[in-house]
Short mmCIF file of C-alpha atoms in Angstrom, two decimals:
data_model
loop_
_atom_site.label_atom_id
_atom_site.label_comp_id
_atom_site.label_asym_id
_atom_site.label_seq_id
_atom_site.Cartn_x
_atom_site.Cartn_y
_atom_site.Cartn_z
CA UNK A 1 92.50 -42.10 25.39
CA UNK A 2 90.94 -45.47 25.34
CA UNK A 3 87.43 -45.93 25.24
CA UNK A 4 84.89 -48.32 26.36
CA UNK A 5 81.00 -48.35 25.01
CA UNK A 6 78.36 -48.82 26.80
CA UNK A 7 74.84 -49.96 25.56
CA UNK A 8 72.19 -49.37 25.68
CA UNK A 9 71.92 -46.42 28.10
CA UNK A 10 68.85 -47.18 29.53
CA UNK A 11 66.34 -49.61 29.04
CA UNK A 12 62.96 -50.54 30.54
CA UNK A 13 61.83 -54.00 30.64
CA UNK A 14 58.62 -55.80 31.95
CA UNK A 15 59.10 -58.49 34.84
CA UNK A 16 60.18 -61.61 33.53
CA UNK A 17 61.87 -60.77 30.57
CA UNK A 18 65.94 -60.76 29.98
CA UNK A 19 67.76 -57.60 28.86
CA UNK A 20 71.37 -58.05 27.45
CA UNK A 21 74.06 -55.36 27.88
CA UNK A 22 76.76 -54.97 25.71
CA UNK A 23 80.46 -53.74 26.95
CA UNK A 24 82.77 -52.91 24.03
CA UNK A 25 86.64 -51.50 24.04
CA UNK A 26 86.89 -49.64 21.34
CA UNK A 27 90.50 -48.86 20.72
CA UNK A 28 92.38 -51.33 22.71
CA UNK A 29 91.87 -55.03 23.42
CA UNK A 30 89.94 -55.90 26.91
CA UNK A 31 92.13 -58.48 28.87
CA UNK A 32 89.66 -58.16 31.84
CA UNK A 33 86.51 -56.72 32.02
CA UNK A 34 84.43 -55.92 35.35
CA UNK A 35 80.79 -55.37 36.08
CA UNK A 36 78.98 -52.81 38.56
CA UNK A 37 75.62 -52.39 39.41
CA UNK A 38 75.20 -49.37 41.35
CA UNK A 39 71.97 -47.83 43.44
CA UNK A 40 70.86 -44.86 44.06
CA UNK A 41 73.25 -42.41 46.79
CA UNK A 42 75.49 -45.77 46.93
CA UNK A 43 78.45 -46.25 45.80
CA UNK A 44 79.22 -49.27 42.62
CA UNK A 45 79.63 -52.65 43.85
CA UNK A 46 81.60 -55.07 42.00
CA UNK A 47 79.45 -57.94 40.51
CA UNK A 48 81.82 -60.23 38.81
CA UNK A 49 85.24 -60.11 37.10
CA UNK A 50 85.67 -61.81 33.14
CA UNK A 51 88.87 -62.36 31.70
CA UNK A 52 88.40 -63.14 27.63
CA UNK A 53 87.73 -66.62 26.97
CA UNK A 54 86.90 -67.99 30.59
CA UNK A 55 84.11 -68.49 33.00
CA UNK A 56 83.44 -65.08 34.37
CA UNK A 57 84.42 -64.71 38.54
CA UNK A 58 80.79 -63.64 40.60
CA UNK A 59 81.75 -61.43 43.91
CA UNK A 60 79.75 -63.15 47.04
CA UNK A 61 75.83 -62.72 47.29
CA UNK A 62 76.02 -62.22 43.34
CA UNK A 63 73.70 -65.03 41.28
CA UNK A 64 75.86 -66.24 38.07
CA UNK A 65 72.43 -67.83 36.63
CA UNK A 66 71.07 -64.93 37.18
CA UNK A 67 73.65 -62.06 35.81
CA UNK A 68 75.07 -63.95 32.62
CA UNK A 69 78.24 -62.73 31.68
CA UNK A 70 79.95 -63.47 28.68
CA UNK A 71 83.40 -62.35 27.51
CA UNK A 72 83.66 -64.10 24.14
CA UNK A 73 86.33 -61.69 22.45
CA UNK A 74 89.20 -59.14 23.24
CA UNK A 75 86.65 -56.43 22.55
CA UNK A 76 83.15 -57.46 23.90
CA UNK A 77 81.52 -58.57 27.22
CA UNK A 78 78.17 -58.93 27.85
CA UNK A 79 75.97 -59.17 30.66
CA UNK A 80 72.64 -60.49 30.79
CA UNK A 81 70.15 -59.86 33.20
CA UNK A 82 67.77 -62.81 33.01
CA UNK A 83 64.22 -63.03 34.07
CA UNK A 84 64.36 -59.28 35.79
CA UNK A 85 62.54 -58.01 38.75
CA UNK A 86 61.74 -54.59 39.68
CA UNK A 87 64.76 -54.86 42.36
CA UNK A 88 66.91 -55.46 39.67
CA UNK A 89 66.46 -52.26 38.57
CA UNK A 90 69.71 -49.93 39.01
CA UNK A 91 72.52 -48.62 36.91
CA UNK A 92 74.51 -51.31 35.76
CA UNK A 93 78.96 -50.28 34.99
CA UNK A 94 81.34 -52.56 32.76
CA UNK A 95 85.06 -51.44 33.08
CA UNK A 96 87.87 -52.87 31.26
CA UNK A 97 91.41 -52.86 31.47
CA UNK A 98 93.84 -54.08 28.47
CA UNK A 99 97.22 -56.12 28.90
CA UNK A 100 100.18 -54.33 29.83
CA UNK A 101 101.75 -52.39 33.05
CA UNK A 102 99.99 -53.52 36.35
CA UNK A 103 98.15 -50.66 38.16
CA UNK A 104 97.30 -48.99 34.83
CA UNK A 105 93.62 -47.10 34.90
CA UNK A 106 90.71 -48.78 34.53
CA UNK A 107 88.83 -47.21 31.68
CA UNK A 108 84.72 -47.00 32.13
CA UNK A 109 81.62 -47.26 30.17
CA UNK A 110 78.75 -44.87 30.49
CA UNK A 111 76.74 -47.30 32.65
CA UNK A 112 72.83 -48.93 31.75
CA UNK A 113 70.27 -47.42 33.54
CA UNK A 114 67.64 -50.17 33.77
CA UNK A 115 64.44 -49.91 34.69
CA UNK A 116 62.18 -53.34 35.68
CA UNK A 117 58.57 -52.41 35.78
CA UNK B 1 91.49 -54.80 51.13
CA UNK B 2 92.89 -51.85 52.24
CA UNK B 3 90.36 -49.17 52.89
CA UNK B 4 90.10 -45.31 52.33
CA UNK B 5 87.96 -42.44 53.96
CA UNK B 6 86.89 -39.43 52.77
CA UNK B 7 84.79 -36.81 53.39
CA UNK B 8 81.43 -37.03 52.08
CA UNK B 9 81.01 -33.60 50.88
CA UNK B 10 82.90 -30.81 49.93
CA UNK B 11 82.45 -27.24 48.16
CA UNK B 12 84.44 -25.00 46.31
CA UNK B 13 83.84 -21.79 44.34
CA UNK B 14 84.38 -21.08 40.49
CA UNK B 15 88.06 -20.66 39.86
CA UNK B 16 89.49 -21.28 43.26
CA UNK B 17 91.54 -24.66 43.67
CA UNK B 18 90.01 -27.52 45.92
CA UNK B 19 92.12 -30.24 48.26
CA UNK B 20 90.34 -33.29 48.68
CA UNK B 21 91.77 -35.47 50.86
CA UNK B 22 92.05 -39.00 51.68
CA UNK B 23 92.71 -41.51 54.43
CA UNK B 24 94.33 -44.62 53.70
CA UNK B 25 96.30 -45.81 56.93
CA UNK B 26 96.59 -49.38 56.12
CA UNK B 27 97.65 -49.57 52.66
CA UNK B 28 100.35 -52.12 51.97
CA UNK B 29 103.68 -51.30 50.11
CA UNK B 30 101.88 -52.37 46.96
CA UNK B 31 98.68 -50.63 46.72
CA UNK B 32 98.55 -47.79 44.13
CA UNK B 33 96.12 -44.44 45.19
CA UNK B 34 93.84 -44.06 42.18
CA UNK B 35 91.33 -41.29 42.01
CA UNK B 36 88.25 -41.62 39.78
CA UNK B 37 85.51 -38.98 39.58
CA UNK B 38 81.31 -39.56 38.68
CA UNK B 39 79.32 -37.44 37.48
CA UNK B 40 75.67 -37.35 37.34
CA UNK B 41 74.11 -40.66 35.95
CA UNK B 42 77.88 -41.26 34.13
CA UNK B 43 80.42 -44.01 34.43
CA UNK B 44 83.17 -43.35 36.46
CA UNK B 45 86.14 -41.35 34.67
CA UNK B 46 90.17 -41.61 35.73
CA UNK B 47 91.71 -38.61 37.37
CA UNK B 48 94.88 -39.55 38.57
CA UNK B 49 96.85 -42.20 40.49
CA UNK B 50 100.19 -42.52 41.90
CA UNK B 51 102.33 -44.59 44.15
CA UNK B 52 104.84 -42.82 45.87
CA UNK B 53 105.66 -39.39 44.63
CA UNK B 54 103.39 -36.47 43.68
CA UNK B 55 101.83 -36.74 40.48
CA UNK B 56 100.47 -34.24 38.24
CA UNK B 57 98.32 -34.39 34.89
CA UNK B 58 96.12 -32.17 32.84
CA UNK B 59 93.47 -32.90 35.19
CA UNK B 60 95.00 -32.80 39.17
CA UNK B 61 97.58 -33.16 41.37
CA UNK B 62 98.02 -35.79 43.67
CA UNK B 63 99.71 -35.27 46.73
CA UNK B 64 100.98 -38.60 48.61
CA UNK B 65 102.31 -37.91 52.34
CA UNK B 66 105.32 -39.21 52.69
CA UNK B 67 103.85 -42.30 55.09
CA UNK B 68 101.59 -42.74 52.34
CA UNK B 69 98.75 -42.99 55.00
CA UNK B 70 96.65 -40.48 53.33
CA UNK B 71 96.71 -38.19 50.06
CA UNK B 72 95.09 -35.25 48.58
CA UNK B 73 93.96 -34.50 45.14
CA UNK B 74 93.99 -31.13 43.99
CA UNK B 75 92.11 -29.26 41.48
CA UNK B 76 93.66 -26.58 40.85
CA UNK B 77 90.84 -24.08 39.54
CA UNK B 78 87.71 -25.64 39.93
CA UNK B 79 84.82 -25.03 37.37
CA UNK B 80 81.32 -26.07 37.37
CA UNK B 81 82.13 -29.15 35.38
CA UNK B 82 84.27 -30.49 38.01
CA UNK B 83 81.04 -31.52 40.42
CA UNK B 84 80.77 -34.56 40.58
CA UNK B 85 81.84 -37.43 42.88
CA UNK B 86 85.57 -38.32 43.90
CA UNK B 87 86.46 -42.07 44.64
CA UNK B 88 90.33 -42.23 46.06
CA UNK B 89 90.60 -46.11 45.88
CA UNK B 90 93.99 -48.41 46.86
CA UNK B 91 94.33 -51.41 44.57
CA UNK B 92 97.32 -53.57 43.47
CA UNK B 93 98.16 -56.09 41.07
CA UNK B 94 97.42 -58.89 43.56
CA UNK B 95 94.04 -58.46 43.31
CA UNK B 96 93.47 -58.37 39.89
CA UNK B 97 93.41 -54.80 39.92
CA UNK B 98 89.66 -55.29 41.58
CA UNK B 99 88.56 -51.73 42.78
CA UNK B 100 86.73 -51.25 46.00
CA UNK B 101 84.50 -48.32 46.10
CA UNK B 102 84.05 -45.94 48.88
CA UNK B 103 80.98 -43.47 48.92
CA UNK B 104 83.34 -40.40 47.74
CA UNK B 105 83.19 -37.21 48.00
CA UNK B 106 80.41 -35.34 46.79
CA UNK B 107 82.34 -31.75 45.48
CA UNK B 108 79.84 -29.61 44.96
CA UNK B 109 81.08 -26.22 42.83
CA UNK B 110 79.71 -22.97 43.23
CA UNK B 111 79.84 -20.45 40.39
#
């Protein structure tokens, strides 16, 4: 089955500093990509859609200069996390979907657990 | 978007199937049901989806009533790695195939 990659799996960063995720499909070509970030007992909430080669599309209440997302190839999104706070701290999802049938499933990373101390 | 209740827990023993259902009373004539399942500190993982009929995989069943107002997904002999938490979601290709997550139910599997 297709497979997305995830990394890292965790990370801890001081305040201040920018971590970079990395989203990869790794047997099919990523068409659109979508990021979570998802808090303890909650459920994931959507942060922004990418399609490859355009400006990614930030859900309401979600800062684009703030979550960087870049979507540069078929096979690669990243999202970047700039200047964190401990409140950023969470478990950050990428999903990806390739071109084809509509309604097909959504295939999943492993998720980032980061950690902003 | 169309939305979807569950329950937000469940149990089941080792080896005995499990129903878990799900509410969807205003989904549109082109939402699909999708069901997706967490586990512990994981990224979601497809289970199953369907639009009209039943559907089955190596994984489940899904059961769609024939109003499609609600469904149920079945495991069929639950084990202990089947704990985890189910999402039954609605989406359609209108929406770019967005998802809009529910809190689940928590199935918790007793051995």
């Amino acid at each position: 089955g297709a497979v997305v990659s995830q990394h890292p799996s965790w990370v801890i960063c001081k305040s201040g500093t920018s971590v970079k995720i990395e989203c990869r499909s790794l047997d099919f070509q990523a068409t659109t990509m979508f990021w979570y970030r998802q808090f303890p007992k909650q459920s994931l909430m959507l942060m922004a859609t990418s399609n490859e080669g355009s400006k990614a599309t930030y859900e309401q209440g979600v800062e684009k200069d703030k979550f960087l997302i870049n979507h540069a190839s078929l096979t690669l999104s990243t999202l970047t996390v700039t200047s964190a706070h401990p409140e950023d701290s969470s478990f950050y999802i990428c999903s990806a979907r390739g071109a084809g049938r509509g309604n097909s499933p959504l295939h999943f990373g492993n998720g980032t657990r980061l950690t902003v101390t | 978007d169309a939305k979807t209740t569950q329950p937000n827990s469940m149990e089941s023993n080792e080896e005995e199937p499990v129903h878990l259902p799900c509410n969807h009373s205003t989904i549109s004539g082109t939402d699909y049901i999708h069901w997706y399942r967490q586990l512990p500190s994981q990224g979601p993982e497809y289970v199953i989806h369907g639009l009209t009929s039943n559907v089955n995989n190596r994984m489940a069943s899904l059961a769609i009533a024939e109003d499609r107002k609600s469904s149920t997904l079945i495991l069929h002999r639950a084990t202990l790695r089947d704990a985890a938490v189910y999402y039954c979601i609605l989406t359609n290709a209108g929406n770019n195939r967005k998802l809009i997550w529910g809190l689940g139910t928590s199935l918790a599997v007793n051995p």
